[in-house]
Coordinates of C-alpha atoms in Angstrom, one line a residue:
Chain A
M1 CA -21.8 11.4 -10.0
T2 CA -25.4 11.6 -9.1
A3 CA -27.4 14.7 -8.1
A4 CA -28.3 12.9 -4.8
L5 CA -24.6 12.5 -3.9
F6 CA -24.0 16.1 -4.8
L7 CA -26.8 17.4 -2.7
E8 CA -25.6 15.3 0.2
Q9 CA -22.2 16.9 0.0
V10 CA -23.5 20.4 -0.2
L11 CA -25.5 19.7 3.0
N12 CA -22.5 18.3 4.7
G13 CA -20.6 21.4 3.7
L14 CA -23.3 23.6 5.1
Q15 CA -23.3 21.6 8.3
L16 CA -19.5 21.9 8.7
G17 CA -19.8 25.6 8.0
L18 CA -22.4 26.3 10.6
M19 CA -20.5 24.4 13.3
L20 CA -17.4 26.3 12.3
F21 CA -19.5 29.5 12.7
L22 CA -20.3 28.6 16.3
M23 CA -16.5 28.3 17.0
S24 CA -15.5 31.3 15.0
A25 CA -18.2 33.6 16.5
G26 CA -16.7 33.2 20.0
L27 CA -13.1 33.7 18.8
T28 CA -13.9 36.8 16.8
L29 CA -16.1 38.3 19.6
V30 CA -13.3 37.8 22.1
F31 CA -10.8 39.3 19.8
G32 CA -13.0 42.2 18.8
V33 CA -14.0 43.2 22.4
M34 CA -10.9 42.2 24.4
G35 CA -8.1 42.1 21.7
L36 CA -7.2 38.6 22.9
I37 CA -6.1 35.7 20.7
N38 CA -7.3 32.6 22.4
L39 CA -5.7 29.3 21.3
A40 CA -7.5 27.5 24.1
H41 CA -10.9 28.0 22.3
G42 CA -10.5 24.5 20.9
S43 CA -10.2 23.2 24.4
L44 CA -13.6 24.7 25.3
Y45 CA -15.1 22.9 22.3
M46 CA -13.6 19.7 23.7
I47 CA -14.9 20.4 27.2
G48 CA -18.4 20.9 25.8
A49 CA -18.2 17.6 24.0
F50 CA -16.9 15.6 27.0
F51 CA -19.4 17.0 29.5
C52 CA -22.3 16.5 27.0
A53 CA -21.2 12.9 26.4
A54 CA -20.8 12.1 30.1
A55 CA -24.0 13.8 31.1
A56 CA -26.0 12.2 28.3
A57 CA -24.6 8.8 29.3
A58 CA -25.4 9.4 33.0
S59 CA -28.9 10.7 32.5
G60 CA -29.9 8.9 29.3
N61 CA -31.0 12.2 27.9
F62 CA -29.2 13.9 25.0
W63 CA -30.8 17.3 25.7
L64 CA -29.7 17.4 29.3
G65 CA -26.2 16.5 28.0
L66 CA -26.3 19.4 25.5
I67 CA -27.2 21.8 28.3
A68 CA -24.5 20.4 30.5
G69 CA -21.9 20.6 27.8
T70 CA -22.7 24.2 26.9
A71 CA -22.9 25.2 30.6
A72 CA -19.6 23.5 31.5
A73 CA -17.8 25.2 28.6
A74 CA -19.2 28.6 29.6
A75 CA -18.2 28.0 33.2
A76 CA -14.7 26.9 32.2
G77 CA -14.5 29.9 30.0
A78 CA -15.5 32.3 32.8
L79 CA -13.1 30.6 35.2
I80 CA -10.0 30.9 32.9
E81 CA -11.0 34.5 32.1
V82 CA -11.1 35.5 35.7
T83 CA -8.0 33.6 36.8
V84 CA -5.6 33.9 33.8
L85 CA -6.8 35.7 30.7
R86 CA -7.8 38.9 32.5
R87 CA -4.1 39.5 33.1
L88 CA -3.2 39.2 29.4
Y89 CA -5.4 41.9 27.8
D90 CA -2.8 44.6 27.9
R91 CA 0.1 42.2 27.0
D92 CA 1.4 41.6 23.5
H93 CA 0.1 38.8 21.3
L94 CA 3.2 36.7 22.0
D95 CA 2.4 36.4 25.7
Q96 CA -1.3 35.7 24.8
V97 CA -0.3 32.9 22.4
L98 CA 2.0 31.4 25.0
A99 CA -0.3 31.5 27.9
T100 CA -3.3 30.1 25.9
F101 CA -1.0 27.4 24.5
A102 CA -0.1 26.5 28.1
L103 CA -3.9 26.5 28.8
I104 CA -4.4 23.9 26.1
L105 CA -1.8 21.6 27.8
V106 CA -3.5 22.1 31.2
L107 CA -7.1 21.6 30.0
S108 CA -6.2 18.6 27.8
E109 CA -4.5 16.8 30.7
L110 CA -7.2 17.7 33.1
T111 CA -9.8 16.3 30.7
K112 CA -7.7 13.1 30.5
I113 CA -7.5 12.9 34.3
G114 CA -11.3 13.6 34.7
F115 CA -12.7 11.5 31.9
G116 CA -10.0 8.9 31.4
P117 CA -7.8 8.4 28.4
F118 CA -10.3 6.7 26.1
P119 CA -12.7 8.4 23.6
L120 CA -16.3 8.7 24.7
F121 CA -19.3 8.2 22.4
L122 CA -22.4 10.2 22.2
D123 CA -25.6 8.8 20.6
V124 CA -27.9 10.8 18.4
P125 CA -31.2 11.4 20.3
P126 CA -34.0 9.0 19.2
I127 CA -36.2 11.8 18.0
L128 CA -33.4 12.9 15.5
S129 CA -32.2 9.5 14.4
G130 CA -32.9 8.0 11.1
T131 CA -32.9 9.6 7.7
V132 CA -35.2 12.1 6.0
N133 CA -36.4 11.9 2.4
L134 CA -35.4 15.0 0.4
G135 CA -37.0 13.9 -2.8
I136 CA -33.8 12.8 -4.6
A137 CA -31.8 11.7 -1.6
H138 CA -32.1 10.3 2.0
Y139 CA -30.1 12.4 4.4
P140 CA -29.4 11.8 8.1
L141 CA -32.0 13.7 10.1
Y142 CA -29.5 14.6 12.8
R143 CA -27.2 16.3 10.3
L144 CA -30.1 18.3 9.0
A145 CA -31.0 19.3 12.5
L146 CA -27.4 20.5 13.0
I147 CA -27.9 22.9 10.1
G148 CA -31.2 24.1 11.6
F149 CA -29.6 24.4 15.0
G150 CA -26.7 26.4 13.7
L151 CA -29.0 28.8 11.8
A152 CA -31.1 29.3 14.9
V153 CA -28.1 30.0 17.1
A154 CA -26.7 32.4 14.5
L155 CA -30.1 34.3 14.4
G156 CA -30.2 34.4 18.2
L157 CA -26.6 35.7 18.3
W158 CA -27.5 38.4 15.8
L159 CA -30.6 39.4 17.8
L160 CA -28.5 39.5 21.0
I161 CA -25.9 41.8 19.5
A162 CA -28.2 44.0 17.5
R163 CA -31.2 44.3 19.7
T164 CA -30.3 43.9 23.4
R165 CA -28.6 46.2 25.9
L166 CA -25.9 43.6 26.4
G167 CA -25.3 43.7 22.6
I168 CA -25.0 47.5 22.7
R169 CA -22.4 47.2 25.3
I170 CA -20.5 44.6 23.4
R171 CA -20.5 46.7 20.3
A172 CA -19.5 49.7 22.3
G173 CA -16.7 47.7 23.9
E174 CA -15.4 46.9 20.4
N175 CA -15.3 50.6 19.5
D176 CA -13.9 52.1 22.6
R177 CA -13.3 50.3 25.8
E178 CA -12.0 53.2 27.9
M179 CA -15.1 55.3 27.0
I180 CA -17.7 52.7 28.0
A181 CA -15.8 52.1 31.2
A182 CA -15.9 55.8 31.8
L183 CA -19.7 55.8 31.2
G184 CA -20.1 53.5 34.2
V185 CA -20.3 50.0 32.5
N186 CA -18.6 47.4 34.6
I187 CA -16.1 46.5 31.9
R188 CA -14.6 43.5 33.9
A189 CA -18.0 41.9 34.2
L190 CA -18.7 42.5 30.5
Y191 CA -15.4 40.9 29.5
T192 CA -16.1 37.8 31.6
L193 CA -19.6 37.6 30.2
V194 CA -18.4 37.9 26.5
F195 CA -15.8 35.3 27.1
A196 CA -18.3 32.9 28.7
L197 CA -20.7 33.5 25.8
G198 CA -18.0 32.6 23.3
A199 CA -17.0 29.6 25.3
G200 CA -20.6 28.5 25.6
L201 CA -20.9 28.7 21.8
A202 CA -17.7 26.6 21.4
G203 CA -19.0 24.1 23.9
L204 CA -22.3 23.9 22.2
A205 CA -20.6 23.2 18.8
G206 CA -18.4 20.5 20.5
A207 CA -21.5 18.9 22.1
L208 CA -23.4 18.9 18.8
V209 CA -20.6 17.5 16.8
G210 CA -19.8 14.9 19.5
A211 CA -22.8 12.9 18.3
V212 CA -21.3 12.4 14.8
Q213 CA -17.7 11.8 15.7
S214 CA -15.8 10.4 18.7
V215 CA -15.3 12.6 21.7
Q216 CA -11.5 12.6 22.5
V217 CA -8.7 14.8 23.8
G218 CA -7.2 16.9 21.0
M219 CA -10.5 17.1 19.0
G220 CA -10.6 20.8 19.4
E221 CA -7.4 21.9 17.8
P222 CA -8.1 21.0 14.1
V223 CA -11.4 22.9 14.5
L224 CA -9.6 25.8 16.1
I225 CA -7.3 26.1 13.2
L226 CA -10.2 25.9 10.7
A227 CA -11.8 28.7 12.8
F228 CA -8.7 30.7 12.4
V229 CA -8.9 30.3 8.6
V230 CA -12.5 31.4 8.8
I231 CA -11.9 34.6 10.7
V232 CA -8.8 35.5 8.6
I233 CA -11.1 35.2 5.6
G234 CA -14.0 37.0 7.2
G235 CA -12.1 39.7 8.9
I236 CA -11.2 39.6 12.6
G237 CA -13.9 41.0 14.9
S238 CA -16.7 40.7 12.4
I239 CA -19.6 38.3 13.2
K240 CA -20.9 38.7 9.7
G241 CA -17.5 37.9 8.3
A242 CA -17.4 34.8 10.6
M243 CA -20.7 33.6 9.1
V244 CA -19.6 34.2 5.4
G245 CA -16.1 32.8 6.1
A246 CA -17.5 29.7 7.9
L247 CA -19.9 28.8 5.1
M248 CA -17.2 29.3 2.5
V249 CA -14.7 27.2 4.3
G250 CA -17.3 24.5 5.1
V251 CA -18.7 24.2 1.6
I252 CA -15.3 24.5 -0.3
D253 CA -13.5 22.0 2.0
T254 CA -16.3 19.4 1.7
M255 CA -16.8 19.9 -2.0
G256 CA -13.1 19.9 -2.7
R257 CA -12.7 16.5 -1.0
F258 CA -15.6 15.2 -2.9
L259 CA -14.9 16.6 -6.4
L260 CA -11.1 16.8 -6.8
P261 CA -10.4 13.1 -6.7
R262 CA -13.2 12.6 -9.3
L263 CA -11.9 15.4 -11.4
F264 CA -8.4 14.0 -11.5
G265 CA -9.9 10.6 -12.2
H266 CA -10.8 11.8 -15.7
F267 CA -7.1 12.0 -16.8
M268 CA -5.1 9.7 -14.6
E269 CA -5.3 6.3 -13.0
Q270 CA -8.0 6.0 -10.3
S271 CA -5.8 5.1 -7.2
Q272 CA -3.3 7.8 -8.1
A273 CA -6.1 10.4 -8.7
A274 CA -7.6 9.6 -5.3
G275 CA -4.2 10.3 -3.5
I276 CA -3.4 13.5 -5.4
G277 CA -7.0 14.7 -5.3
A278 CA -7.1 14.2 -1.5
A279 CA -3.8 15.9 -0.9
L280 CA -4.8 18.9 -3.0
A281 CA -8.3 19.1 -1.5
S282 CA -6.8 19.3 2.0
M283 CA -4.9 22.5 0.8
L284 CA -7.9 24.1 -0.9
I285 CA -9.1 26.3 2.0
Y286 CA -5.6 27.6 2.7
V287 CA -5.3 28.5 -1.0
L288 CA -8.6 30.4 -0.6
M289 CA -7.2 32.1 2.5
A290 CA -4.1 33.1 0.6
A291 CA -6.2 34.5 -2.2
V292 CA -8.4 36.5 0.1
L293 CA -5.2 37.9 1.8
V294 CA -3.8 39.0 -1.5
I295 CA -6.9 40.8 -2.5
R296 CA -8.1 42.0 1.0
P297 CA -5.4 41.7 3.6
K298 CA -7.8 42.6 6.4
G299 CA -10.4 40.0 5.4
L300 CA -13.7 40.3 3.5
F301 CA -15.5 42.3 6.2
P302 CA -12.8 44.2 8.2
A303 CA -14.4 45.2 11.6
H304 CA -11.9 47.9 12.4
A305 CA -11.4 49.6 9.1
Chain B
M1 CA 27.6 46.9 31.4
P2 CA 27.6 44.3 34.2
E3 CA 24.4 42.6 32.9
K4 CA 26.0 42.1 29.5
S5 CA 29.0 40.4 30.9
R6 CA 26.7 38.3 33.1
E7 CA 24.9 37.2 30.0
Y8 CA 28.2 36.2 28.4
A9 CA 29.0 34.2 31.5
V10 CA 25.6 32.4 31.3
N11 CA 26.2 31.7 27.6
A12 CA 29.6 30.2 28.3
V13 CA 28.2 28.0 31.0
L14 CA 25.4 26.8 28.7
A15 CA 27.8 26.0 25.8
L16 CA 30.3 24.3 28.1
G17 CA 27.6 22.4 30.0
L18 CA 26.1 21.2 26.8
L19 CA 29.5 19.8 25.7
L20 CA 30.7 18.5 29.1
V21 CA 27.6 16.6 30.2
P22 CA 27.6 14.2 27.2
L23 CA 31.4 14.0 27.5
W24 CA 30.9 12.8 31.1
A25 CA 28.1 10.5 29.8
L26 CA 30.5 9.0 27.2
W27 CA 33.0 8.3 30.0
A28 CA 30.4 6.9 32.3
G29 CA 28.8 4.8 29.5
E30 CA 25.4 6.4 29.4
P31 CA 24.5 6.7 25.8
F32 CA 20.9 7.8 26.6
T33 CA 22.2 11.0 28.2
I34 CA 24.3 11.7 25.0
T35 CA 21.1 11.3 22.9
L36 CA 19.3 13.7 25.2
A37 CA 22.0 16.3 24.8
T38 CA 21.9 15.8 21.0
R39 CA 18.1 16.4 21.2
I40 CA 18.7 19.6 23.1
A41 CA 21.3 20.8 20.6
I42 CA 18.9 20.1 17.7
L43 CA 15.9 21.7 19.3
A44 CA 18.1 24.7 20.3
L45 CA 19.1 25.1 16.6
A46 CA 15.5 25.1 15.5
G47 CA 14.9 27.7 18.2
V48 CA 17.9 29.8 17.0
G49 CA 16.2 29.8 13.6
L50 CA 12.8 30.9 15.0
N51 CA 14.5 33.4 17.2
I52 CA 15.7 35.4 14.2
A53 CA 12.1 35.9 13.1
L54 CA 10.5 36.1 16.5
G55 CA 13.1 37.6 18.8
L56 CA 15.0 39.9 16.4
G57 CA 12.2 40.6 13.9
G58 CA 9.2 40.5 16.2
M59 CA 7.4 38.2 13.7
V60 CA 5.5 35.8 15.9
S61 CA 5.4 32.8 13.6
F62 CA 3.2 30.0 15.0
G63 CA 4.1 27.8 12.0
H64 CA 7.8 27.1 12.2
A65 CA 7.0 23.4 12.6
A66 CA 6.4 23.4 8.8
Y67 CA 10.1 24.2 8.1
F68 CA 11.2 21.8 10.8
G69 CA 9.1 19.1 9.1
I70 CA 10.2 20.0 5.6
G71 CA 13.8 19.6 6.6
A72 CA 13.0 16.3 8.2
Y73 CA 11.2 15.1 5.1
V74 CA 14.1 16.2 2.8
A75 CA 16.4 14.0 4.9
G76 CA 13.9 11.1 4.9
I77 CA 13.1 11.3 1.2
L78 CA 16.7 11.6 0.0
A79 CA 17.8 8.8 2.3
Q80 CA 15.0 6.6 1.1
H81 CA 16.0 7.2 -2.6
A82 CA 19.6 6.5 -1.8
F83 CA 18.6 3.4 0.1
L84 CA 16.5 2.1 -2.8
N85 CA 18.8 3.5 -5.4
T86 CA 16.0 5.3 -7.2
P87 CA 16.1 8.8 -8.6
V88 CA 14.0 11.6 -7.2
L89 CA 13.0 14.3 -9.8
G90 CA 15.6 12.9 -12.1
L91 CA 18.4 13.3 -9.5
P92 CA 19.9 10.6 -7.3
G93 CA 19.1 10.4 -3.6
S94 CA 21.8 10.9 -1.0
N95 CA 22.8 9.6 2.4
Q96 CA 25.4 12.3 3.0
M97 CA 24.5 14.9 5.5
L98 CA 26.7 17.5 3.7
T99 CA 24.4 17.0 0.6
I100 CA 21.2 16.7 2.5
W101 CA 21.6 19.8 4.6
P102 CA 21.9 22.3 1.8
V103 CA 18.9 20.8 0.0
A104 CA 16.9 20.9 3.3
M105 CA 17.8 24.5 3.8
L106 CA 17.0 25.4 0.2
I107 CA 13.6 23.8 0.2
S108 CA 12.6 25.1 3.6
G109 CA 13.9 28.5 2.6
V110 CA 11.8 28.5 -0.6
M111 CA 8.7 27.5 1.4
A112 CA 9.4 30.2 4.1
T113 CA 9.8 32.8 1.4
A114 CA 6.4 31.8 -0.2
I115 CA 4.6 31.6 3.1
G116 CA 6.3 34.7 4.5
A117 CA 5.6 36.7 1.3
L118 CA 1.8 36.2 1.9
S119 CA 1.8 36.3 5.7
L120 CA 3.9 39.5 5.9
R121 CA 1.1 41.4 4.1
T122 CA -0.5 41.3 7.5
S123 CA 0.8 41.8 11.0
G124 CA 0.0 41.2 14.7
I125 CA -2.7 38.6 15.4
F126 CA -3.4 38.0 11.7
F127 CA 0.2 37.0 11.2
I128 CA 0.1 34.4 14.0
M129 CA -3.1 32.8 12.7
I130 CA -1.9 32.8 9.1
T131 CA 1.5 31.2 9.8
L132 CA -0.3 28.6 11.8
A133 CA -2.8 27.9 9.1
F134 CA -0.2 27.6 6.3
A135 CA 1.8 25.2 8.5
Q136 CA -1.3 23.1 8.9
M137 CA -1.7 23.1 5.2
V138 CA 1.8 21.7 4.8
F139 CA 1.0 19.1 7.5
Y140 CA -2.2 18.0 5.9
F141 CA -0.5 17.7 2.5
A142 CA 2.2 15.5 4.1
I143 CA -0.3 13.1 5.8
S144 CA -2.6 12.8 2.7
W145 CA 0.3 12.3 0.2
P146 CA 0.8 8.6 0.2
A147 CA 4.1 8.3 -1.7
Y148 CA 6.3 9.1 1.4
G149 CA 4.5 7.3 4.2
G150 CA 1.4 9.5 4.6
E151 CA 0.2 9.4 8.2
D152 CA 2.7 6.6 9.0
G153 CA 5.8 8.7 8.4
L154 CA 9.0 7.6 6.8
P155 CA 11.7 5.6 8.5
I156 CA 15.4 6.2 7.8
Y157 CA 16.9 2.7 7.9
V158 CA 20.6 3.7 8.0
R159 CA 21.5 7.1 9.6
N160 CA 22.9 9.5 7.1
Q161 CA 26.7 9.9 7.1
F162 CA 29.1 12.7 7.9
P163 CA 32.7 12.4 6.6
G164 CA 35.2 11.1 9.1
L165 CA 32.6 10.2 11.8
N166 CA 30.4 7.2 12.5
T167 CA 27.0 8.8 13.0
M168 CA 25.5 5.5 14.3
R169 CA 27.6 6.2 17.5
P170 CA 25.7 8.6 19.8
W171 CA 28.8 10.7 20.7
D172 CA 29.7 11.2 17.0
L173 CA 26.2 12.3 16.2
F174 CA 26.2 14.6 19.2
L175 CA 29.4 16.2 17.9
V176 CA 27.7 16.9 14.5
A177 CA 24.6 18.4 16.1
F178 CA 26.7 20.5 18.6
G179 CA 29.0 21.7 15.8
V180 CA 26.1 22.8 13.7
L181 CA 24.5 24.5 16.7
M182 CA 27.6 26.5 17.4
V183 CA 27.9 27.5 13.7
G184 CA 24.2 28.5 13.9
L185 CA 24.8 30.6 17.0
A186 CA 27.8 32.3 15.5
F187 CA 25.8 33.1 12.4
S188 CA 23.0 34.4 14.6
A189 CA 25.5 36.6 16.6
L190 CA 27.0 38.0 13.3
L191 CA 23.5 38.7 12.0
R192 CA 22.4 40.6 15.0
G193 CA 25.6 42.7 14.9
S194 CA 25.3 43.5 11.2
R195 CA 23.6 46.3 9.5
F196 CA 20.9 43.9 8.4
G197 CA 20.2 42.9 12.0
A198 CA 20.1 46.5 13.1
A199 CA 17.5 47.2 10.4
L200 CA 15.5 44.2 11.4
M201 CA 15.4 45.3 15.1
A202 CA 14.6 48.9 14.0
I203 CA 11.6 47.6 12.1
R204 CA 10.4 45.6 15.0
Q205 CA 10.5 48.7 17.2
N206 CA 8.9 51.1 14.7
P207 CA 8.2 50.1 11.1
E208 CA 7.2 53.6 10.1
R209 CA 10.3 55.2 11.4
A210 CA 12.5 52.5 9.8
A211 CA 10.8 53.1 6.5
A212 CA 11.3 56.8 6.9
V213 CA 15.1 56.4 7.1
G214 CA 15.1 54.4 3.9
I215 CA 14.8 50.8 5.1
N216 CA 12.4 48.5 3.2
P217 CA 10.5 46.8 6.0
Y218 CA 8.8 44.1 3.8
G219 CA 12.1 43.1 2.1
V220 CA 14.1 43.0 5.3
Q221 CA 11.5 41.1 7.2
L222 CA 10.9 38.6 4.4
T223 CA 14.7 37.9 4.1
A224 CA 14.9 37.4 7.9
F225 CA 11.9 35.1 7.7
A226 CA 13.4 33.0 5.0
I227 CA 16.8 32.7 6.8
S228 CA 14.8 31.8 9.9
G229 CA 13.0 29.0 8.1
M230 CA 16.2 27.7 6.6
I231 CA 17.9 27.3 10.0
T232 CA 14.8 25.6 11.4
G233 CA 14.7 23.3 8.4
L234 CA 18.3 22.3 8.9
A235 CA 17.5 21.4 12.5
G236 CA 14.6 19.3 11.2
A237 CA 17.0 17.3 8.9
L238 CA 19.2 16.6 11.9
M239 CA 16.2 15.6 14.0
A240 CA 15.1 13.1 11.4
D241 CA 18.6 11.6 11.6
L242 CA 18.6 11.5 15.4
T243 CA 15.2 9.7 15.6
R244 CA 15.9 7.8 12.3
F245 CA 12.3 8.6 11.5
T246 CA 10.5 11.4 9.6
S247 CA 7.1 11.8 11.3
P248 CA 4.3 14.1 10.2
S249 CA 4.0 15.0 13.8
M250 CA 7.2 17.0 13.5
M251 CA 5.3 19.5 11.4
A252 CA 2.1 19.4 13.4
W253 CA 1.0 22.6 15.3
P254 CA 2.2 21.5 18.8
M255 CA 5.7 21.5 17.5
S256 CA 5.3 25.2 16.5
G257 CA 4.1 25.9 20.0
E258 CA 7.1 23.9 21.5
L259 CA 9.5 26.0 19.5
I260 CA 8.0 29.2 20.8
V261 CA 8.1 27.8 24.3
I262 CA 11.8 27.0 23.9
I263 CA 12.5 30.6 23.0
I264 CA 10.4 32.2 25.7
L265 CA 11.6 29.9 28.5
G266 CA 15.2 30.7 27.6
G267 CA 14.6 34.5 27.0
T268 CA 13.2 36.1 23.9
G269 CA 15.7 37.7 21.6
R270 CA 18.7 36.4 23.7
L271 CA 21.4 34.8 21.7
F272 CA 21.6 31.7 23.9
G273 CA 17.9 31.8 24.9
P274 CA 17.0 28.8 22.7
V275 CA 19.8 26.7 24.2
A276 CA 18.6 27.4 27.7
G277 CA 15.0 26.9 26.7
A278 CA 15.6 23.6 24.9
A279 CA 17.6 22.3 27.9
I280 CA 14.7 23.3 30.3
L281 CA 12.1 21.7 28.0
V282 CA 13.9 18.4 27.5
G283 CA 15.0 18.3 31.1
F284 CA 11.4 18.9 32.3
E285 CA 10.1 16.2 30.0
V286 CA 12.7 13.6 31.2
T287 CA 12.3 14.5 34.9
F288 CA 8.5 14.8 35.1
G289 CA 7.8 12.4 32.2
G290 CA 9.3 9.6 34.4
M291 CA 7.2 10.5 37.4
T292 CA 3.7 11.0 35.9
E293 CA 2.0 10.5 32.6
H294 CA 0.4 13.9 33.1
W295 CA 3.6 15.8 33.0
K296 CA 2.2 18.1 30.4
L297 CA -0.2 19.5 33.0
W298 CA 2.8 20.6 35.0
L299 CA 4.5 21.9 31.9
G300 CA 1.4 24.0 31.2
L301 CA 1.3 25.4 34.7
V302 CA 5.0 26.3 34.7
L303 CA 4.6 28.0 31.3
L304 CA 1.6 29.9 32.6
G305 CA 3.6 31.0 35.6
A306 CA 6.5 32.0 33.4
V307 CA 4.3 34.1 31.1
L308 CA 2.5 35.8 33.9
F309 CA 5.3 36.4 36.4
A310 CA 8.8 35.8 34.8
R311 CA 8.8 37.6 31.6
G312 CA 12.5 37.6 30.8
G313 CA 12.9 33.8 30.7
L314 CA 15.7 32.0 32.4
I315 CA 18.5 34.2 31.0
G316 CA 16.5 37.2 32.0
L317 CA 16.2 36.0 35.5
I318 CA 19.9 35.3 35.8
A319 CA 21.4 38.1 33.7
G320 CA 19.0 40.8 34.5
K321 CA 16.2 42.3 32.3
E322 CA 18.2 44.7 30.3
R323 CA 17.1 44.9 26.7
H324 CA 14.7 43.0 24.5
G325 CA 16.9 42.0 21.6

């Protein structure tokens, strides 16, 4: 195992972690402010990827596609908030799970009808193609850009929540919704806005990742489940927790898949080690989640202590 | 209580209907209908299992596909070892349902106890996400473990046997599934009438008050969760025999969603709710699946409508919205 390979895997882990953060931030915001569990968050990720791929193919411009994907996901989020989810805020979690599960079915089928049953492909923009020399290794520039992009969005989100009037309202909404409604804030509009913001982040993540994997129906759910693991580890409702959890999950998952088969290779036959290592590596983040639960049942950064 | 007696009438109609329709199909020579009824019975049994955790205990598990899949893998693995005549963990394989079922229940029960023990440290939304995540863990383990098919799944070449019946005949297999479903329903009825069931429902309504009268919420809930996983695991073993194939998709997350849908469509906490729900779901799939490849769009819309506007499920609509459990 060379240092170059190791560095590459660490960067891959960071990249996965930051994309997971974009997903988890929306989920955790929506839960923190509205108390809603949204299984259809993965569908918004998928919508972002599809609209990005289609718009980029039509216009020949990746950046237009990125904007289209983010905007489409935010618009779809606002639409389902106004038509469906709004009625679920005072329902129990079971109703929320069921309704958002139904939304997954509806959105997946609509995507199939709208974009056809075949996967779409999205090319990396010319300016970000190729590799970059990191001294000991060559790394794809686009993946490095994803890390930078993720960090920039995280910073922007932090500024939005910590420094703007909207951010104050979001934090106030997390603490006491009745009170801020009584103070004259239009709580319905705030909810729609928060949901659209979370949806836009998911759509952006989908669009960005769409250039390194195929864009297909069902691509959102594996990421959704990872995002669940992230916010269980980080603490539901906490943006900081989402960041820490996302980086932990991203790096541990990637490094586990890289290191475990090699580790087992030291004391068993190579092909067997690859199988067992891969099987155990796929369980690693869930073991991490279980460990966090045993030590801190409300996550590392509980928002509503 | 007129609503109560109306619910009994609905239950009787459901049980008789599930028996008489395939009987008619046997007479009319329509084996496909018998297989559909078998599928309804098996999915209903899985729902009966989940209903103990979800309906009675209020534990919203979004990970019961794991136990369903574990049951299916037990059936597939034991059958494969019996077929190849090789030992598994030093023991012989088996192609006898009466041997496979207890093993399937034991292993899914052990997994449900382990996952439940961790998940029950939390509640509400955490519980939903954690059960989902652990079920995905089991799923990923199954697809990345190459010994039993990995992503390709595991075929069952010869359907496992039940004494005195020829399980390769659709009607015989239906009788097996129907019989097990009835035993499962009877057990579920006994459980909800028992002291244990009363304690479980009390905890669902108010854990603090239940603890104050001397009930141990964690212990009771964990026991119920384990029982729930065992019954769903048994259904999984039957399903593997019906399809003669153990597929990793049986433990993928959409299956967990489907099981919840079955319970809600039928009526949460109702004894026969899963039977009604499974019949609706399979009926919907067969009817609309034949008309359009986008039948899931319509299923999603119907589900949305059911959640937003018809909260008691089918049995609630017919028998009145009396109690929730």
